Amino acid sequence: DNLVNVSYLIDNRSDSPWSATFYGQLKRDNSSDPAADTTGMGLRPFLGVATTTADKPFLKIAFKKLADEPLNNKVEGGWISMVQHYFISAWIPPSTQLNHYTTKVTPSGFNLIRFTAPAVNLQPGQQGTVSAGFYAGPKDQYRLKKIAPGLDLTVDYGWLWWIAQPLFWILTQIHKLVGNWGWSIIFLTVLVKGAFFQL
């Protein structure tokens, strides 16, 4: 599975109170998406950061706009992600806590999106944990939907969504039967060809 639970056990063995905060960050330079179209068709998939806000289940900011539109937001639960054509990486903090989400462009040109969880305060002799989920992998919309609300919206089909969504659903149903993505694509192609055979 591409979802990892990152958890730290804190054991305050000192004689004074101690405070800890979980901090998660994603970082990327401005190099182009390796999956971007180079055939001259002008297809340019979104490349940037995405998150959820109190008002919107999905907010995306392209890298080129990040310096002008920095994010500074507090949301209960939520997530942050770095998005390119086929893959994303994302931090998913616990949904029961108020998390602080920010973005920044460093002087050297790196794009950052990060979150800070509420502080955990421990008295001498106390133990506590801080944790968050981390996902890195393909943009499987059904898997992402189970991980966090709105995370599946990082899968952007563009203006052909009305064709792409049902085709992808059919593809996943075929995959459940045959268990191989290569054969699933071949069978889907045959189905589409058959549907348009008369035309």
mmCIF file of C-alpha atoms in Angstrom, residues 39-144:
data_model
loop_
_atom_site.group_PDB
_atom_site.id
_atom_site.type_symbol
_atom_site.label_atom_id
_atom_site.label_comp_id
_atom_site.label_asym_id
_atom_site.label_seq_id
_atom_site.Cartn_x
_atom_site.Cartn_y
_atom_site.Cartn_z
ATOM 1 C CA THR A 39 3.839 16.179 -29.206
ATOM 2 C CA GLY A 40 2.661 19.712 -29.843
ATOM 3 C CA MET A 41 -0.960 18.987 -28.890
ATOM 4 C CA GLY A 42 -0.702 21.621 -26.159
ATOM 5 C CA LEU A 43 -1.820 19.271 -23.371
ATOM 6 C CA ARG A 44 -0.308 20.482 -20.130
ATOM 7 C CA PRO A 45 -1.399 18.667 -16.974
ATOM 8 C CA PHE A 46 -1.638 20.610 -13.735
ATOM 9 C CA LEU A 47 1.619 20.882 -11.825
ATOM 10 C CA GLY A 48 1.475 22.421 -8.373
ATOM 11 C CA VAL A 49 0.111 22.051 -4.860
ATOM 12 C CA ALA A 50 -3.374 21.165 -3.707
ATOM 13 C CA THR A 51 -5.160 21.177 -0.383
ATOM 14 C CA THR A 52 -8.550 21.441 1.235
ATOM 15 C CA THR A 53 -9.910 24.515 3.005
ATOM 16 C CA ALA A 54 -12.841 25.248 5.284
ATOM 17 C CA ASP A 55 -14.733 26.682 2.276
ATOM 18 C CA LYS A 56 -13.544 24.414 -0.542
ATOM 19 C CA PRO A 57 -13.013 20.640 -0.572
ATOM 20 C CA PHE A 58 -10.312 21.154 -3.197
ATOM 21 C CA LEU A 59 -7.994 24.100 -3.834
ATOM 22 C CA LYS A 60 -5.093 23.942 -6.271
ATOM 23 C CA ILE A 61 -2.335 26.486 -6.830
ATOM 24 C CA ALA A 62 0.091 26.198 -9.737
ATOM 25 C CA PHE A 63 3.778 26.575 -8.935
ATOM 26 C CA LYS A 64 4.006 29.725 -11.070
ATOM 27 C CA LYS A 65 1.330 31.387 -8.874
ATOM 28 C CA LEU A 66 2.598 30.155 -5.530
ATOM 29 C CA ALA A 67 4.732 33.213 -4.772
ATOM 30 C CA ASP A 68 1.804 35.576 -5.485
ATOM 31 C CA GLU A 69 -0.882 33.475 -3.771
ATOM 32 C CA PRO A 70 0.691 31.971 -0.634
ATOM 33 C CA LEU A 71 -1.531 29.765 1.471
ATOM 34 C CA ASN A 72 -2.029 30.403 5.180
ATOM 35 C CA ASN A 73 -4.966 28.410 6.401
ATOM 36 C CA LYS A 74 -6.233 26.517 9.450
ATOM 37 C CA VAL A 75 -8.517 23.543 8.849
ATOM 38 C CA GLU A 76 -9.860 20.776 11.032
ATOM 39 C CA GLY A 77 -8.476 17.640 9.430
ATOM 40 C CA GLY A 78 -7.652 18.261 5.781
ATOM 41 C CA TRP A 79 -4.594 17.332 3.731
ATOM 42 C CA ILE A 80 -1.839 18.802 1.561
ATOM 43 C CA SER A 81 -0.424 17.401 -1.659
ATOM 44 C CA MET A 82 2.089 17.928 -4.424
ATOM 45 C CA VAL A 83 0.405 17.080 -7.730
ATOM 46 C CA GLN A 84 1.649 16.178 -11.178
ATOM 47 C CA HIS A 85 0.117 14.237 -14.072
ATOM 48 C CA TYR A 86 -0.050 10.644 -12.841
ATOM 49 C CA PHE A 87 1.271 10.802 -9.281
ATOM 50 C CA ILE A 88 0.820 12.710 -6.053
ATOM 51 C CA SER A 89 2.451 12.865 -2.663
ATOM 52 C CA ALA A 90 0.300 13.943 0.255
ATOM 53 C CA TRP A 91 0.287 14.425 4.013
ATOM 54 C CA ILE A 92 -2.986 13.541 5.738
ATOM 55 C CA PRO A 93 -3.024 14.630 9.403
ATOM 56 C CA PRO A 94 -5.675 13.283 11.807
ATOM 57 C CA SER A 95 -9.155 14.578 10.970
ATOM 58 C CA THR A 96 -9.914 15.402 14.606
ATOM 59 C CA GLN A 97 -7.330 18.163 15.027
ATOM 60 C CA LEU A 98 -6.960 21.748 13.787
ATOM 61 C CA ASN A 99 -4.018 21.852 11.387
ATOM 62 C CA HIS A 100 -2.156 24.884 10.040
ATOM 63 C CA TYR A 101 -1.398 24.779 6.296
ATOM 64 C CA THR A 102 1.072 27.131 4.596
ATOM 65 C CA THR A 103 3.008 27.442 1.335
ATOM 66 C CA LYS A 104 6.286 29.126 0.532
ATOM 67 C CA VAL A 105 8.698 29.618 -2.347
ATOM 68 C CA THR A 106 12.288 29.553 -1.103
ATOM 69 C CA PRO A 107 14.945 32.001 -2.362
ATOM 70 C CA SER A 108 16.532 29.112 -4.267
ATOM 71 C CA GLY A 109 13.238 28.483 -6.104
ATOM 72 C CA PHE A 110 11.849 25.425 -4.289
ATOM 73 C CA ASN A 111 8.085 25.195 -3.810
ATOM 74 C CA LEU A 112 6.954 24.121 -0.344
ATOM 75 C CA ILE A 113 3.608 23.138 1.086
ATOM 76 C CA ARG A 114 3.542 22.154 4.751
ATOM 77 C CA PHE A 115 1.374 21.593 7.768
ATOM 78 C CA THR A 116 1.830 22.047 11.485
ATOM 79 C CA ALA A 117 -0.293 20.044 13.901
ATOM 80 C CA PRO A 118 -1.376 21.286 17.341
ATOM 81 C CA ALA A 119 1.275 21.020 20.043
ATOM 82 C CA VAL A 120 1.331 18.012 22.347
ATOM 83 C CA ASN A 121 2.229 19.103 25.883
ATOM 84 C CA LEU A 122 3.683 16.491 28.214
ATOM 85 C CA GLN A 123 4.416 16.749 31.901
ATOM 86 C CA PRO A 124 7.485 15.010 33.395
ATOM 87 C CA GLY A 125 7.065 11.246 33.161
ATOM 88 C CA GLN A 126 4.263 11.419 30.617
ATOM 89 C CA GLN A 127 4.162 9.795 27.181
ATOM 90 C CA GLY A 128 2.331 10.892 24.052
ATOM 91 C CA THR A 129 2.210 10.340 20.299
ATOM 92 C CA VAL A 130 2.059 12.534 17.220
ATOM 93 C CA SER A 131 1.163 11.022 13.860
ATOM 94 C CA ALA A 132 -0.019 11.648 10.311
ATOM 95 C CA GLY A 133 -0.591 9.650 7.165
ATOM 96 C CA PHE A 134 1.716 9.989 4.153
ATOM 97 C CA TYR A 135 0.721 8.890 0.647
ATOM 98 C CA ALA A 136 3.046 8.713 -2.347
ATOM 99 C CA GLY A 137 1.872 6.982 -5.481
ATOM 100 C CA PRO A 138 -0.501 6.939 -8.434
ATOM 101 C CA LYS A 139 -3.637 9.050 -8.611
ATOM 102 C CA ASP A 140 -6.074 6.202 -8.005
ATOM 103 C CA GLN A 141 -9.245 8.198 -7.385
ATOM 104 C CA TYR A 142 -11.093 5.390 -5.576
ATOM 105 C CA ARG A 143 -8.167 4.772 -3.218
ATOM 106 C CA LEU A 144 -7.673 8.500 -2.600
#
